[in-house]
mmCIF file of C-alpha atoms in Angstrom:
data_model
loop_
_atom_site.group_PDB
_atom_site.id
_atom_site.type_symbol
_atom_site.label_atom_id
_atom_site.label_comp_id
_atom_site.label_asym_id
_atom_site.label_seq_id
_atom_site.Cartn_x
_atom_site.Cartn_y
_atom_site.Cartn_z
ATOM 1 C CA LEU G 1 0.000 0.000 0.000
ATOM 2 C CA GLN G 2 2.771 2.428 0.954
ATOM 3 C CA LYS G 3 4.629 1.738 -2.293
ATOM 4 C CA SER G 4 1.451 2.343 -4.313
ATOM 5 C CA LEU G 5 0.812 5.617 -2.508
ATOM 6 C CA ASN G 6 4.383 6.781 -3.111
ATOM 7 C CA GLU G 7 4.135 6.013 -6.835
ATOM 8 C CA THR G 8 0.670 7.507 -7.259
ATOM 9 C CA PHE G 9 1.088 10.996 -5.839
ATOM 10 C CA GLY G 10 4.106 12.249 -7.717
ATOM 11 C CA ALA G 11 6.273 15.081 -6.446
ATOM 12 C CA ASP G 12 4.225 18.291 -6.584
ATOM 13 C CA LYS G 13 3.827 20.513 -3.528
ATOM 14 C CA TYR G 14 0.626 18.742 -2.396
ATOM 15 C CA SER G 15 1.708 15.125 -2.959
ATOM 16 C CA GLU G 16 2.918 14.574 0.600
ATOM 17 C CA ALA G 17 -0.310 15.999 2.055
ATOM 18 C CA ARG G 18 -2.484 13.824 -0.244
ATOM 19 C CA LYS G 19 -0.477 10.744 0.703
ATOM 20 C CA GLU G 20 -0.770 11.505 4.424
ATOM 21 C CA VAL G 21 -4.531 12.050 4.262
ATOM 22 C CA LEU G 22 -5.139 8.835 2.342
ATOM 23 C CA THR G 23 -2.798 6.811 4.562
ATOM 24 C CA ASN G 24 -4.752 8.063 7.567
ATOM 25 C CA MET G 25 -8.064 7.176 5.906
ATOM 26 C CA PHE G 26 -6.839 3.689 4.933
ATOM 27 C CA SER G 27 -5.572 2.896 8.416
ATOM 28 C CA ARG G 28 -8.705 3.984 10.295
ATOM 29 C CA PRO G 29 -10.706 0.813 9.586
ATOM 30 C CA MET G 30 -7.839 -1.443 10.714
ATOM 31 C CA GLN G 31 -8.457 -3.269 13.967
ATOM 32 C CA MET G 32 -6.670 -1.721 16.914
ATOM 33 C CA ALA G 33 -4.418 -3.883 19.025
ATOM 34 C CA LEU G 34 -5.915 -4.827 22.352
ATOM 35 C CA TYR G 35 -4.316 -5.531 25.686
ATOM 36 C CA PHE G 36 -5.331 -8.804 27.322
ATOM 37 C CA CYS G 37 -4.198 -11.254 29.956
ATOM 38 C CA THR G 38 -3.227 -14.541 28.317
ATOM 39 C CA GLY G 39 -4.428 -16.488 31.357
ATOM 40 C CA VAL G 40 -7.987 -15.306 30.690
ATOM 41 C CA LEU G 41 -8.158 -16.183 26.983
ATOM 42 C CA GLU G 42 -8.468 -19.847 26.116
ATOM 43 C CA ASP G 43 -8.047 -19.468 22.361
ATOM 44 C CA GLU G 44 -4.301 -19.147 21.695
ATOM 45 C CA THR G 45 -4.956 -18.098 18.081
ATOM 46 C CA LEU G 46 -5.926 -14.710 19.546
ATOM 47 C CA PHE G 47 -2.297 -14.255 20.694
ATOM 48 C CA ARG G 48 -1.006 -13.960 17.137
ATOM 49 C CA HIS G 49 0.080 -10.834 15.303
ATOM 50 C CA TYR G 50 -1.724 -10.791 11.972
ATOM 51 C CA ALA G 51 0.549 -8.420 10.045
ATOM 52 C CA LEU G 52 3.798 -10.016 11.279
ATOM 53 C CA ASN G 53 2.339 -13.528 10.894
ATOM 54 C CA VAL G 54 3.708 -14.803 14.201
ATOM 55 C CA PRO G 55 1.697 -17.093 16.510
ATOM 56 C CA PHE G 56 2.691 -15.499 19.842
ATOM 57 C CA TYR G 57 3.327 -11.807 20.176
ATOM 58 C CA THR G 58 3.602 -9.154 22.821
ATOM 59 C CA HIS G 59 4.437 -5.529 22.343
ATOM 60 C CA PHE G 60 5.612 -2.937 24.789
ATOM 61 C CA THR G 61 7.606 0.247 24.850
ATOM 62 C CA SER G 62 9.321 2.143 27.609
ATOM 63 C CA PRO G 63 7.423 1.600 30.870
ATOM 64 C CA ILE G 64 7.360 5.364 31.458
ATOM 65 C CA ARG G 65 4.877 5.819 28.608
ATOM 66 C CA ARG G 66 1.888 3.661 29.490
ATOM 67 C CA TYR G 67 0.736 1.652 32.458
ATOM 68 C CA ALA G 68 0.120 -1.383 30.233
ATOM 69 C CA ASP G 69 3.799 -1.338 29.249
ATOM 70 C CA LEU G 70 4.797 -1.256 32.924
ATOM 71 C CA VAL G 71 2.678 -4.354 33.587
ATOM 72 C CA VAL G 72 4.222 -6.164 30.596
ATOM 73 C CA HIS G 73 7.727 -5.297 31.828
ATOM 74 C CA ARG G 74 6.909 -6.617 35.297
ATOM 75 C CA LEU G 75 5.375 -9.836 33.951
ATOM 76 C CA LEU G 76 8.287 -10.426 31.575
ATOM 77 C CA SER G 77 10.804 -9.795 34.354
ATOM 78 C CA ALA G 78 8.978 -12.251 36.638
ATOM 79 C CA SER G 79 8.733 -14.893 33.891
ATOM 80 C CA LEU G 80 12.495 -14.654 33.305
ATOM 81 C CA GLY G 81 13.161 -15.041 37.043
ATOM 82 C CA ALA G 82 14.666 -11.558 37.348
ATOM 83 C CA SER G 83 12.035 -10.421 39.845
ATOM 84 C CA SER G 84 9.384 -11.907 42.083
ATOM 85 C CA PRO G 85 6.012 -12.845 40.577
ATOM 86 C CA ILE G 86 3.296 -10.214 40.472
ATOM 87 C CA LYS G 87 0.770 -10.719 43.236
ATOM 88 C CA MET G 88 -2.278 -10.057 41.063
ATOM 89 C CA LYS G 89 -4.855 -12.556 39.931
ATOM 90 C CA LYS G 90 -5.317 -12.957 36.189
ATOM 91 C CA GLU G 91 -8.820 -11.462 36.443
ATOM 92 C CA ALA G 92 -7.360 -8.306 38.032
ATOM 93 C CA ILE G 93 -4.758 -8.068 35.267
ATOM 94 C CA GLN G 94 -7.528 -8.460 32.674
ATOM 95 C CA LYS G 95 -9.532 -5.711 34.390
ATOM 96 C CA GLN G 96 -6.505 -3.409 34.078
ATOM 97 C CA ALA G 97 -6.121 -4.420 30.417
ATOM 98 C CA ASP G 98 -9.794 -3.641 29.751
ATOM 99 C CA HIS G 99 -9.404 -0.223 31.364
ATOM 100 C CA CYS G 100 -6.286 0.504 29.257
ATOM 101 C CA ASN G 101 -8.180 -0.566 26.113
ATOM 102 C CA ASP G 102 -11.120 1.712 26.989
ATOM 103 C CA ARG G 103 -8.825 4.705 27.536
ATOM 104 C CA LYS G 104 -6.887 3.989 24.328
ATOM 105 C CA MET G 105 -10.102 3.784 22.275
ATOM 106 C CA ALA G 106 -11.448 6.994 23.826
ATOM 107 C CA SER G 107 -8.175 8.759 23.042
ATOM 108 C CA LYS G 108 -8.231 7.531 19.449
ATOM 109 C CA ARG G 109 -11.837 8.687 19.033
ATOM 110 C CA VAL G 110 -11.021 12.166 20.355
ATOM 111 C CA GLN G 111 -8.030 12.335 18.012
ATOM 112 C CA GLU G 112 -10.226 11.403 15.030
ATOM 113 C CA LEU G 113 -12.919 13.909 15.973
ATOM 114 C CA SER G 114 -10.300 16.621 16.408
ATOM 115 C CA ALA G 115 -8.871 15.904 12.960
ATOM 116 C CA ASP G 116 -12.384 15.992 11.484
ATOM 117 C CA LEU G 117 -13.079 19.323 13.173
ATOM 118 C CA PHE G 118 -9.882 20.953 11.948
ATOM 119 C CA PHE G 119 -10.441 19.563 8.445
ATOM 120 C CA ALA G 120 -13.951 21.036 8.412
ATOM 121 C CA ILE G 121 -12.582 24.410 9.551
ATOM 122 C CA PHE G 122 -9.872 24.237 6.887
ATOM 123 C CA VAL G 123 -12.417 23.490 4.142
ATOM 124 C CA ARG G 124 -14.735 26.243 5.356
ATOM 125 C CA VAL G 125 -11.932 28.843 5.410
ATOM 126 C CA ARG G 126 -10.682 27.841 1.967
#
């Protein structure tokens, strides 16, 4: 898709803006990644990463960015024996994951609505 977009929009002064708008529009319908506790899900096929085509996948960034990343760091550290196990039941971890998913979806929705608002203002002004 990215290669097609690069080839399609040429090199005029608006090509980068057209490509960015369409890339944003194409990615909106894609399913967002969800946090979950593996001990709660019985179907291991849900652990896979579709785009990377790997059966088991976890993703995290610096634990200073998001609480979910902090939990993943702690669980990974405990599973490697570098720290003591987390004293939370899997249902409590899933509750935290659900809360993180809710906040992430709300944030994404606000971001989309903000972009729509500014686009409408831009069109109206022009």
